[in-house]
PDB file of C-alpha atoms in Angstrom:
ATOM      1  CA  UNK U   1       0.000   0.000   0.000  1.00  0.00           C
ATOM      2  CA  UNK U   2       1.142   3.543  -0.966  1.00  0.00           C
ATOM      3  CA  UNK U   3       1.914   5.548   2.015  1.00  0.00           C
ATOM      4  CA  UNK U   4       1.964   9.794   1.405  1.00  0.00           C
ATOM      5  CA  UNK U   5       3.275  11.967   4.036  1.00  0.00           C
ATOM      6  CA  UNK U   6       1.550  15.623   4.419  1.00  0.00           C
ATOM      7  CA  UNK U   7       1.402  18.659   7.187  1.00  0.00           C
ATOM      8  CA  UNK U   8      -2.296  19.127   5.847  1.00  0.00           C
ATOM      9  CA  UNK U   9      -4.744  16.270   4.217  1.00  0.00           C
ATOM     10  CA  UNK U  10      -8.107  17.974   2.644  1.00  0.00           C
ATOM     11  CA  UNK U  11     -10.466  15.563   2.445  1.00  0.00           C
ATOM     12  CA  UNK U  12     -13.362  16.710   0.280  1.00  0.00           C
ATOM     13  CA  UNK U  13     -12.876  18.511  -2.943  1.00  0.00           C
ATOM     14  CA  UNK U  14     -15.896  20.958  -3.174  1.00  0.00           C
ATOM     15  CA  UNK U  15     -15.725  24.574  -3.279  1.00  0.00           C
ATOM     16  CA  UNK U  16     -14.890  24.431   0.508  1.00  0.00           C
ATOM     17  CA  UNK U  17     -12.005  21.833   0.150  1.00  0.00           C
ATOM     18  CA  UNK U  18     -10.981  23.517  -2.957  1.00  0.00           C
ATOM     19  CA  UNK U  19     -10.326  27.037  -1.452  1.00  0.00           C
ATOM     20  CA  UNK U  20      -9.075  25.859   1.821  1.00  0.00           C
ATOM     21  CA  UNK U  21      -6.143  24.014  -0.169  1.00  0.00           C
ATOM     22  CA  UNK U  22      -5.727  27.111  -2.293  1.00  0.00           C
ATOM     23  CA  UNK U  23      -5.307  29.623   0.483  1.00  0.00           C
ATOM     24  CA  UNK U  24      -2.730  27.208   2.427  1.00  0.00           C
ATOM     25  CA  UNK U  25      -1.239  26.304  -0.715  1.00  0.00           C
ATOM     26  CA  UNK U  26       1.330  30.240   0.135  1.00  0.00           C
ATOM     27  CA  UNK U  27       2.902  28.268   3.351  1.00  0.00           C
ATOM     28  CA  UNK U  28       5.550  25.979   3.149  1.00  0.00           C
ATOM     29  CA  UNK U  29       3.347  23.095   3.635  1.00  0.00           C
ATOM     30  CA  UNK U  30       3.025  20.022   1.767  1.00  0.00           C
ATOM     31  CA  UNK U  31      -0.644  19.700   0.866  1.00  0.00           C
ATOM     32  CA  UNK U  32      -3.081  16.691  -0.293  1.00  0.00           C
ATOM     33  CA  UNK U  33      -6.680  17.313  -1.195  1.00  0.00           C
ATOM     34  CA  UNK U  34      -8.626  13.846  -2.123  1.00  0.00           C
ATOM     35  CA  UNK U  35     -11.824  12.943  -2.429  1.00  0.00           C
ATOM     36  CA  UNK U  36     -13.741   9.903  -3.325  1.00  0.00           C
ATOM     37  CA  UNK U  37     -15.205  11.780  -6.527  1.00  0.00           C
ATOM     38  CA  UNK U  38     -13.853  12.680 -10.119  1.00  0.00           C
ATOM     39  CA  UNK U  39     -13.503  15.847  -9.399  1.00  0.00           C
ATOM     40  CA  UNK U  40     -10.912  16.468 -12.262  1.00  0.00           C
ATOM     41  CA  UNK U  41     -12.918  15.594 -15.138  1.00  0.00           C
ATOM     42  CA  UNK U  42     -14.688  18.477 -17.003  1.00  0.00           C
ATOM     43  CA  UNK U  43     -17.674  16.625 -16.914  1.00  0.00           C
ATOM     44  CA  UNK U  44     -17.725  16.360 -13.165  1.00  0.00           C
ATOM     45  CA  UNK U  45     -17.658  20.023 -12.976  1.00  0.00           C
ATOM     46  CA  UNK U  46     -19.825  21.110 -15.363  1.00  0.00           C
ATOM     47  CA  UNK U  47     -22.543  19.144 -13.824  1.00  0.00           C
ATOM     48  CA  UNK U  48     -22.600  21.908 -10.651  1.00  0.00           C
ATOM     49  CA  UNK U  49     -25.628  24.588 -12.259  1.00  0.00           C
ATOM     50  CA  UNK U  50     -25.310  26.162  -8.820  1.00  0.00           C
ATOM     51  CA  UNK U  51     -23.827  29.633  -8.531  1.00  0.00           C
ATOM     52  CA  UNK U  52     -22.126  30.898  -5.004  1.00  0.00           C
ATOM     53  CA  UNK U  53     -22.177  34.444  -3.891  1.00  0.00           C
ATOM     54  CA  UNK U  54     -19.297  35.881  -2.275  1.00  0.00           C
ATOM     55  CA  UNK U  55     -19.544  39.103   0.014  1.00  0.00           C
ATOM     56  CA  UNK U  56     -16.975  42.403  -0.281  1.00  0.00           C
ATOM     57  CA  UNK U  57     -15.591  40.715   2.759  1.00  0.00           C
ATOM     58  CA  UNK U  58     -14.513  37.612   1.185  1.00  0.00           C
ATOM     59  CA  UNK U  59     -13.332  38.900  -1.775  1.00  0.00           C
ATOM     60  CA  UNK U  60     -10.957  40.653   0.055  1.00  0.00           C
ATOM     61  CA  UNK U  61      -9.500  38.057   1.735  1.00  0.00           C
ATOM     62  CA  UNK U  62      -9.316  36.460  -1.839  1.00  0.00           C
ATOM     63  CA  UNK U  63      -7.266  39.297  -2.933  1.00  0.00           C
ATOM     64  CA  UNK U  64      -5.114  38.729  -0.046  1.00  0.00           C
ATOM     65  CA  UNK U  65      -4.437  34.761  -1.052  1.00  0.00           C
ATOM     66  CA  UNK U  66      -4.402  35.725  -4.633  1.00  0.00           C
ATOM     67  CA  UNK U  67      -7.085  34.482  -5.831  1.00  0.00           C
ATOM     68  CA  UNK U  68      -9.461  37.503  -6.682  1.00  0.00           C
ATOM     69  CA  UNK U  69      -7.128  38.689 -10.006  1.00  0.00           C
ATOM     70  CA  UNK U  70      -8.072  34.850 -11.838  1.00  0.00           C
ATOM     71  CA  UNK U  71     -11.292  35.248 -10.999  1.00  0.00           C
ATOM     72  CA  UNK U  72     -12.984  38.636 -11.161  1.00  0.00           C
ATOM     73  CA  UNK U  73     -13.738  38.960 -14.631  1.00  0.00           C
ATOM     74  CA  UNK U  74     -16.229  35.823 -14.130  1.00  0.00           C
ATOM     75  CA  UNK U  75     -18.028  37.689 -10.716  1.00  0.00           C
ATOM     76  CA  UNK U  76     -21.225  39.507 -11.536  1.00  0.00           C
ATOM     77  CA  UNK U  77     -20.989  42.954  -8.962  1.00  0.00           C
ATOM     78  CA  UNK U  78     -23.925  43.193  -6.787  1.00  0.00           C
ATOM     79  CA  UNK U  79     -24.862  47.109  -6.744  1.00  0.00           C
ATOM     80  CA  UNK U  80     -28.282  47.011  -5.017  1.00  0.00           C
ATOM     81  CA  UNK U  81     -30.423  44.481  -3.108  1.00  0.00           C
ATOM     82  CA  UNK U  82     -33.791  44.617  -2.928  1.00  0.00           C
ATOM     83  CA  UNK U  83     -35.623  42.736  -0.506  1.00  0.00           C
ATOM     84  CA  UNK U  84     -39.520  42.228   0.210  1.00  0.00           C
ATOM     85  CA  UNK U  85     -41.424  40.419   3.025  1.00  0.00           C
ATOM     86  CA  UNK U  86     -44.393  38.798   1.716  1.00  0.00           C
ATOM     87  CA  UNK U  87     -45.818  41.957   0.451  1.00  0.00           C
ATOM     88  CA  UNK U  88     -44.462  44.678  -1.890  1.00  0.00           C
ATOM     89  CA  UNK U  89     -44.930  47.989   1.181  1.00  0.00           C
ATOM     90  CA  UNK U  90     -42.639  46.019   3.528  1.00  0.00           C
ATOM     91  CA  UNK U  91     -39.218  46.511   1.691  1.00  0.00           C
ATOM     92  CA  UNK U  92     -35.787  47.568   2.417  1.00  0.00           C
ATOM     93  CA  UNK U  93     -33.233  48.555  -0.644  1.00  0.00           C
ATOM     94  CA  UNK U  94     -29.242  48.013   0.187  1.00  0.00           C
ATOM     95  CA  UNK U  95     -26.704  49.569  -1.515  1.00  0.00           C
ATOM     96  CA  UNK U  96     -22.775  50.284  -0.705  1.00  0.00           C
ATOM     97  CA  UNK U  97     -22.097  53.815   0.475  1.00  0.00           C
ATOM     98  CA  UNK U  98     -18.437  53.041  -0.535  1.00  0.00           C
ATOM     99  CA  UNK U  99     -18.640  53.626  -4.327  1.00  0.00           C
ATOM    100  CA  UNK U 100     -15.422  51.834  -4.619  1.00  0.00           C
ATOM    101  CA  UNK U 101     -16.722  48.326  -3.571  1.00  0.00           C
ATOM    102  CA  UNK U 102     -20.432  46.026  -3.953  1.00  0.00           C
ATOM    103  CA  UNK U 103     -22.784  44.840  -1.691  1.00  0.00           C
ATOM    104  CA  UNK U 104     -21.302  41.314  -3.236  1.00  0.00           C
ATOM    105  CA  UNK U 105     -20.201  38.755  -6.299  1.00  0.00           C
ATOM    106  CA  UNK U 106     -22.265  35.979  -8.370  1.00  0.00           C
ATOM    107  CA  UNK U 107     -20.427  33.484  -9.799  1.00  0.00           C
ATOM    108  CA  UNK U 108     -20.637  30.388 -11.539  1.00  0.00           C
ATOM    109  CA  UNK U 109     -19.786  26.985  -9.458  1.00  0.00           C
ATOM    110  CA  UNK U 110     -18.407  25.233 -12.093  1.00  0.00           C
ATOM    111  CA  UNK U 111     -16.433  28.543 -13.390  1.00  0.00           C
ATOM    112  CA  UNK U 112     -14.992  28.650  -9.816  1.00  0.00           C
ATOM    113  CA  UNK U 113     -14.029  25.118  -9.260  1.00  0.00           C
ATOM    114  CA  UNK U 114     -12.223  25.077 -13.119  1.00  0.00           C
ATOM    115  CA  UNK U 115     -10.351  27.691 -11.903  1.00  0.00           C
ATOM    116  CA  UNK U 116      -9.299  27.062  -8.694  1.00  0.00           C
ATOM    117  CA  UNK U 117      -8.449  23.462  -9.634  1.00  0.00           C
ATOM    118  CA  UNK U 118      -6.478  24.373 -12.781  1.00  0.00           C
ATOM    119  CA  UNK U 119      -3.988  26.929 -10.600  1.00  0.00           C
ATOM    120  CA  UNK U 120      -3.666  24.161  -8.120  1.00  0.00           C
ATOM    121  CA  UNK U 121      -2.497  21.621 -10.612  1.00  0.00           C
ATOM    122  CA  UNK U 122       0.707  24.358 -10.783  1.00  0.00           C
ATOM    123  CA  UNK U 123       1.620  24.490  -7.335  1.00  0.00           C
ATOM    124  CA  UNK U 124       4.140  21.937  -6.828  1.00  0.00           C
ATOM    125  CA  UNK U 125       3.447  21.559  -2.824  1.00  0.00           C
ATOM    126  CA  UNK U 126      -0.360  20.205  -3.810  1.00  0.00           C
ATOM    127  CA  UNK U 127      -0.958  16.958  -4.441  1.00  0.00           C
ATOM    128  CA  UNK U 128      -4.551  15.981  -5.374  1.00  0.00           C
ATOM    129  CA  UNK U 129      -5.792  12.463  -5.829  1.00  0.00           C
ATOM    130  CA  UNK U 130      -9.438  11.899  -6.920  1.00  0.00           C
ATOM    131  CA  UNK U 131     -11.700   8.550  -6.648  1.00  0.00           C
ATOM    132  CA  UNK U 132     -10.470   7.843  -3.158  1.00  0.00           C
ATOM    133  CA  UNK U 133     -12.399   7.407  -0.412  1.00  0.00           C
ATOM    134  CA  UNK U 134     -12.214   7.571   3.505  1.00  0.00           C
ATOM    135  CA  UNK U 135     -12.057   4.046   5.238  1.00  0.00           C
ATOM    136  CA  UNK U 136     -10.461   4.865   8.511  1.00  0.00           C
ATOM    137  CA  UNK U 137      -8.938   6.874  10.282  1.00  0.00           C
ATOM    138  CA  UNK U 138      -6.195   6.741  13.115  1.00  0.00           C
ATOM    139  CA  UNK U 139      -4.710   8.013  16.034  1.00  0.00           C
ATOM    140  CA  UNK U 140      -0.816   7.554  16.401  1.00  0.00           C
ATOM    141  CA  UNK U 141      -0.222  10.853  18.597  1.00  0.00           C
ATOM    142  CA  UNK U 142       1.719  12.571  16.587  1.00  0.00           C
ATOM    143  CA  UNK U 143      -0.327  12.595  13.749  1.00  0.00           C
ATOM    144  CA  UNK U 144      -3.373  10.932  11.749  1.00  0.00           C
ATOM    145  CA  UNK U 145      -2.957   8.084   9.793  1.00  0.00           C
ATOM    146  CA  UNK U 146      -6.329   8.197   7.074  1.00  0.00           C
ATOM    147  CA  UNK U 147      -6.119   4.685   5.054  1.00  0.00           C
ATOM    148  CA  UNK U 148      -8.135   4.545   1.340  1.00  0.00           C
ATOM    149  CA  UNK U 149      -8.661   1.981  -0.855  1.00  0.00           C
ATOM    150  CA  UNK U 150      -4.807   1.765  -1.441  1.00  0.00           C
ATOM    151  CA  UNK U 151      -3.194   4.692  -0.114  1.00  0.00           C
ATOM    152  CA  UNK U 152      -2.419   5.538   3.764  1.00  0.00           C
ATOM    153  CA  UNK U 153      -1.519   9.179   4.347  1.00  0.00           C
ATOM    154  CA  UNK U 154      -0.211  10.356   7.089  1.00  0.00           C
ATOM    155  CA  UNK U 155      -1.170  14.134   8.382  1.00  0.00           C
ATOM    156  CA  UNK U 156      -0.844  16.620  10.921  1.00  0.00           C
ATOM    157  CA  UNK U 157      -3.826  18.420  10.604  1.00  0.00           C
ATOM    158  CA  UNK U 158      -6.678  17.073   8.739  1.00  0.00           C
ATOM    159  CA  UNK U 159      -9.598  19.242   7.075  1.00  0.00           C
ATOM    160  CA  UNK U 160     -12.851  17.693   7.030  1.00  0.00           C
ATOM    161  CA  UNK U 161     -14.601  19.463   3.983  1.00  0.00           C
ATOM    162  CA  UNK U 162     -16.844  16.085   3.026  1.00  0.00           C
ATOM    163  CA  UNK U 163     -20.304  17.063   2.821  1.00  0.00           C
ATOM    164  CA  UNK U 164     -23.680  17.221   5.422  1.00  0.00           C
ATOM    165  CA  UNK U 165     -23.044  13.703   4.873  1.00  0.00           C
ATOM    166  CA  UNK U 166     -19.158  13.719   6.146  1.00  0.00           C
ATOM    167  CA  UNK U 167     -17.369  10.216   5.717  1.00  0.00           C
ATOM    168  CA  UNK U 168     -15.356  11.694   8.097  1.00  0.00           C
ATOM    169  CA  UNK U 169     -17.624  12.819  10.429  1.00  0.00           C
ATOM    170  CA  UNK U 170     -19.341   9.446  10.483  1.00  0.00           C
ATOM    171  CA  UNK U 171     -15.857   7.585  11.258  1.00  0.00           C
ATOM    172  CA  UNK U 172     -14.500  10.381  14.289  1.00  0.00           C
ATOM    173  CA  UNK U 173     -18.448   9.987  16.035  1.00  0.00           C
ATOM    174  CA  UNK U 174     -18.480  13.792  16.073  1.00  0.00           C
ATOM    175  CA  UNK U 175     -21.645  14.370  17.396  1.00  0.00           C
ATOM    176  CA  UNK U 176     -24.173  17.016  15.327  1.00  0.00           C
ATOM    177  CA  UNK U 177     -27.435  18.982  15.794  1.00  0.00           C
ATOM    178  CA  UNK U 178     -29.650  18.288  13.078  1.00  0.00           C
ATOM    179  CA  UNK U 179     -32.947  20.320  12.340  1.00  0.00           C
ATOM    180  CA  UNK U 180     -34.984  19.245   9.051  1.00  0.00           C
ATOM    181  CA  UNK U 181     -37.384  22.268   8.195  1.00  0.00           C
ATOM    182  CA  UNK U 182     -38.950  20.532   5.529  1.00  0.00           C
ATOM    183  CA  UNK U 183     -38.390  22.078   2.042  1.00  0.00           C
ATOM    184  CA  UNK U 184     -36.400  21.651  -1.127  1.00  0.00           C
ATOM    185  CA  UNK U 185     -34.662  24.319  -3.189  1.00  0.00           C
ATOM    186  CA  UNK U 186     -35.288  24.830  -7.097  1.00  0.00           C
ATOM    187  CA  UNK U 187     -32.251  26.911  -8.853  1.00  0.00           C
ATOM    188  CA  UNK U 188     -32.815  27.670 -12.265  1.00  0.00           C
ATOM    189  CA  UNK U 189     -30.215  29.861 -14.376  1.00  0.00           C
ATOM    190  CA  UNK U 190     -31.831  31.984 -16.892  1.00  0.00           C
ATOM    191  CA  UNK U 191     -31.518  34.238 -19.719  1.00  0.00           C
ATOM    192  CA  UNK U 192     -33.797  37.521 -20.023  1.00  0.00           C
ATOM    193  CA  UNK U 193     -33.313  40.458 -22.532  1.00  0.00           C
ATOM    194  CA  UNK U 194     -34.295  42.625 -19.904  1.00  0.00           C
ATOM    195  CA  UNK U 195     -31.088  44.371 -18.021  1.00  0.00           C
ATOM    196  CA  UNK U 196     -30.863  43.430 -14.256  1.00  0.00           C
ATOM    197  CA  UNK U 197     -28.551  46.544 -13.598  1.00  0.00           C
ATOM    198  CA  UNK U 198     -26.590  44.458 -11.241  1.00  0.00           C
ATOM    199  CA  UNK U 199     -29.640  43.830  -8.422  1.00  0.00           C
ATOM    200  CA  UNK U 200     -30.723  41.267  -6.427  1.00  0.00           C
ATOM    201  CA  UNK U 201     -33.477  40.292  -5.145  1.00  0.00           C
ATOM    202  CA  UNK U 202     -34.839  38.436  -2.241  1.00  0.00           C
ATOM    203  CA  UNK U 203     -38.631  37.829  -2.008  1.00  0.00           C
ATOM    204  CA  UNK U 204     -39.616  36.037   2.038  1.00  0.00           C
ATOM    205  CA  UNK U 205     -42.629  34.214   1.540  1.00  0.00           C
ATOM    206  CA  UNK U 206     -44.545  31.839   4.324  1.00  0.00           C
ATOM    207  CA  UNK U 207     -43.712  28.851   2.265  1.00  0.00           C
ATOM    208  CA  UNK U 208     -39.953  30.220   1.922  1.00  0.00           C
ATOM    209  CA  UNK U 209     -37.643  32.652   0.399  1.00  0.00           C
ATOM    210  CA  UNK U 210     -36.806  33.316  -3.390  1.00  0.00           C
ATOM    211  CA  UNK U 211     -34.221  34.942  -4.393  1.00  0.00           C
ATOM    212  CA  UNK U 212     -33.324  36.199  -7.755  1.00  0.00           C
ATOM    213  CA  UNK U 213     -29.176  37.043  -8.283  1.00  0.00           C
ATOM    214  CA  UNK U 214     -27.633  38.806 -11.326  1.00  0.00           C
ATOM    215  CA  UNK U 215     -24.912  36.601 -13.091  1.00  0.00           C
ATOM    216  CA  UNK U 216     -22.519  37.605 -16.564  1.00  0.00           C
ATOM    217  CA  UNK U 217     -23.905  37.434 -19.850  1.00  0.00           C
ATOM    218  CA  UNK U 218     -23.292  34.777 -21.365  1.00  0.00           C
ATOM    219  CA  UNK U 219     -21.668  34.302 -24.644  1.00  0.00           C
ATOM    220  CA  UNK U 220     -24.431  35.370 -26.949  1.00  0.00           C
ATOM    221  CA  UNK U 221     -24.589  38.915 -25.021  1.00  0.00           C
ATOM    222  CA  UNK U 222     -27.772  37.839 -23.338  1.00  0.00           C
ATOM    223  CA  UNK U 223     -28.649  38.997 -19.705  1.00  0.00           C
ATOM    224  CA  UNK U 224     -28.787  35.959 -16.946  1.00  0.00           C
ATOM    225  CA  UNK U 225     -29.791  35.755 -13.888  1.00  0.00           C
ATOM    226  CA  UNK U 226     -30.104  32.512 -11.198  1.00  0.00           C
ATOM    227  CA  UNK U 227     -33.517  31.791  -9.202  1.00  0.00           C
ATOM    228  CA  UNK U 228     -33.207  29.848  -5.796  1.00  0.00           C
ATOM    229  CA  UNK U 229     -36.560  29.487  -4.450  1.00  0.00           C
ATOM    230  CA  UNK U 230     -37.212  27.298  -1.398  1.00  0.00           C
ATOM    231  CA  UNK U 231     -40.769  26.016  -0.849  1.00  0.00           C
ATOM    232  CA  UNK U 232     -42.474  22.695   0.578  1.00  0.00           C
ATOM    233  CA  UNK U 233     -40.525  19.527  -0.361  1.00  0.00           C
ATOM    234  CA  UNK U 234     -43.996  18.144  -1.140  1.00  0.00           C
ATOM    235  CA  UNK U 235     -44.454  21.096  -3.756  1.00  0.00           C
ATOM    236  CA  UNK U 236     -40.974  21.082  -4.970  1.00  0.00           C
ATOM    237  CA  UNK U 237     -40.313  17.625  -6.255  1.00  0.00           C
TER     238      UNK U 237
END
């Protein structure tokens, strides 16, 4: 069995796992990200529709870990947010008094992931290993000994970034708080000819909220724009 030696195992490859490797990647640590997934195949990523928002906060600390510059012309600026609770008269508009920054960023998952993952694959202190998953994982004091399928790494600190459903989580017994509130999500990307002017929207309804974020045009110069509305799981099936 193959036996890897790391200061830092990420297990989980997801935007979470992704960025955590990224922004340790500046130390002189040796890094291994792995999870039980393709997660280097094209297809694998393009199958993500979902889009993440990221706040002036975070992309600040992206510009600090050098991120921000390979991704920012992919980030849709969020001028204004308007939001409404159940009824058009009770609404509150946002905008940044600081002309220089947004209230926020829209971005594509799979844009993200392609481009995180690509400048990883160039930073020679990364290793990343995909279809691998979790099987144990043990205590030897002065480090953690994870065994796969045929690989044992040994790590001194080890990033669980595996999902609600953690493997890892499962196999340590760390004990959770789980609340199920009974509803699905829908996200739908669409195009529109009509110009969102960089606003977003979020509508709070009894059954749940919709929201409605501004994203790039796409290739054909058309406007788009992703819808996440939660509702009922028996209404959203």
């Amino acid at each position: 069995m193959k036996k890897i030696k790391s200061d830092i195992l990420i297990i989980g490859a997801g935007l979470t796992g992704l960025m955590a490797a990224f922004a340790y990647s500046s130390l002189n640590t040796n890094i291994v990200i792995i999870d039980k997934l393709d997660f280097l195949s094209i297809k694998h990523n393009n199958a993500d529709p979902r889009t993440t928002a990221i706040a002036e906060g975070s992309k600040q600390f992206f510009e600090k870990i050098g991120i921000w510059e390979k991704i920012k012309k992919h980030a849709q600026p969020i001028i204004d947010i308007k939001v409404i609770d159940r009824k058009p008269s009770r609404k509150i508009n946002f905008s940044n008094s600081n002309k220089k920054q947004n209230l926020g960023y829209i971005i594509r998952n799979n844009i993200l992931k392609s481009v995180v993952l690509k400048n990883l694959q160039n930073k020679k202190n990364v290793k990343i290993i995909s279809n691998q998953s979790v099987s144990a994982i043990k205590n030897k004091n002065q480090f953690l000994e994870c065994c796969f399928k045929n690989i044992k790494i040994e790590t001194t600190l080890l990033i669980a970034s595996d999902g609600k459903n953690s493997r890892v989580r499962e196999i340590m017994k760390t004990p959770i708080y789980e609340k199920k509130y009974n509803q699905k999500a829908l996200v739908v990307n669409f195009h529109h000819t009509g110009n969102h002017k960089s606003c977003a929207f979020e509508l709070f309804f009894k059954s749940g909220p919709l929201a409605i974020l501004p994203m790039k045009k796409v290739k054909n110069n058309r406007y788009s724009s992703s819808l996440i509305w939660s509702h009922k799981t028996n209404y959203i099936n």
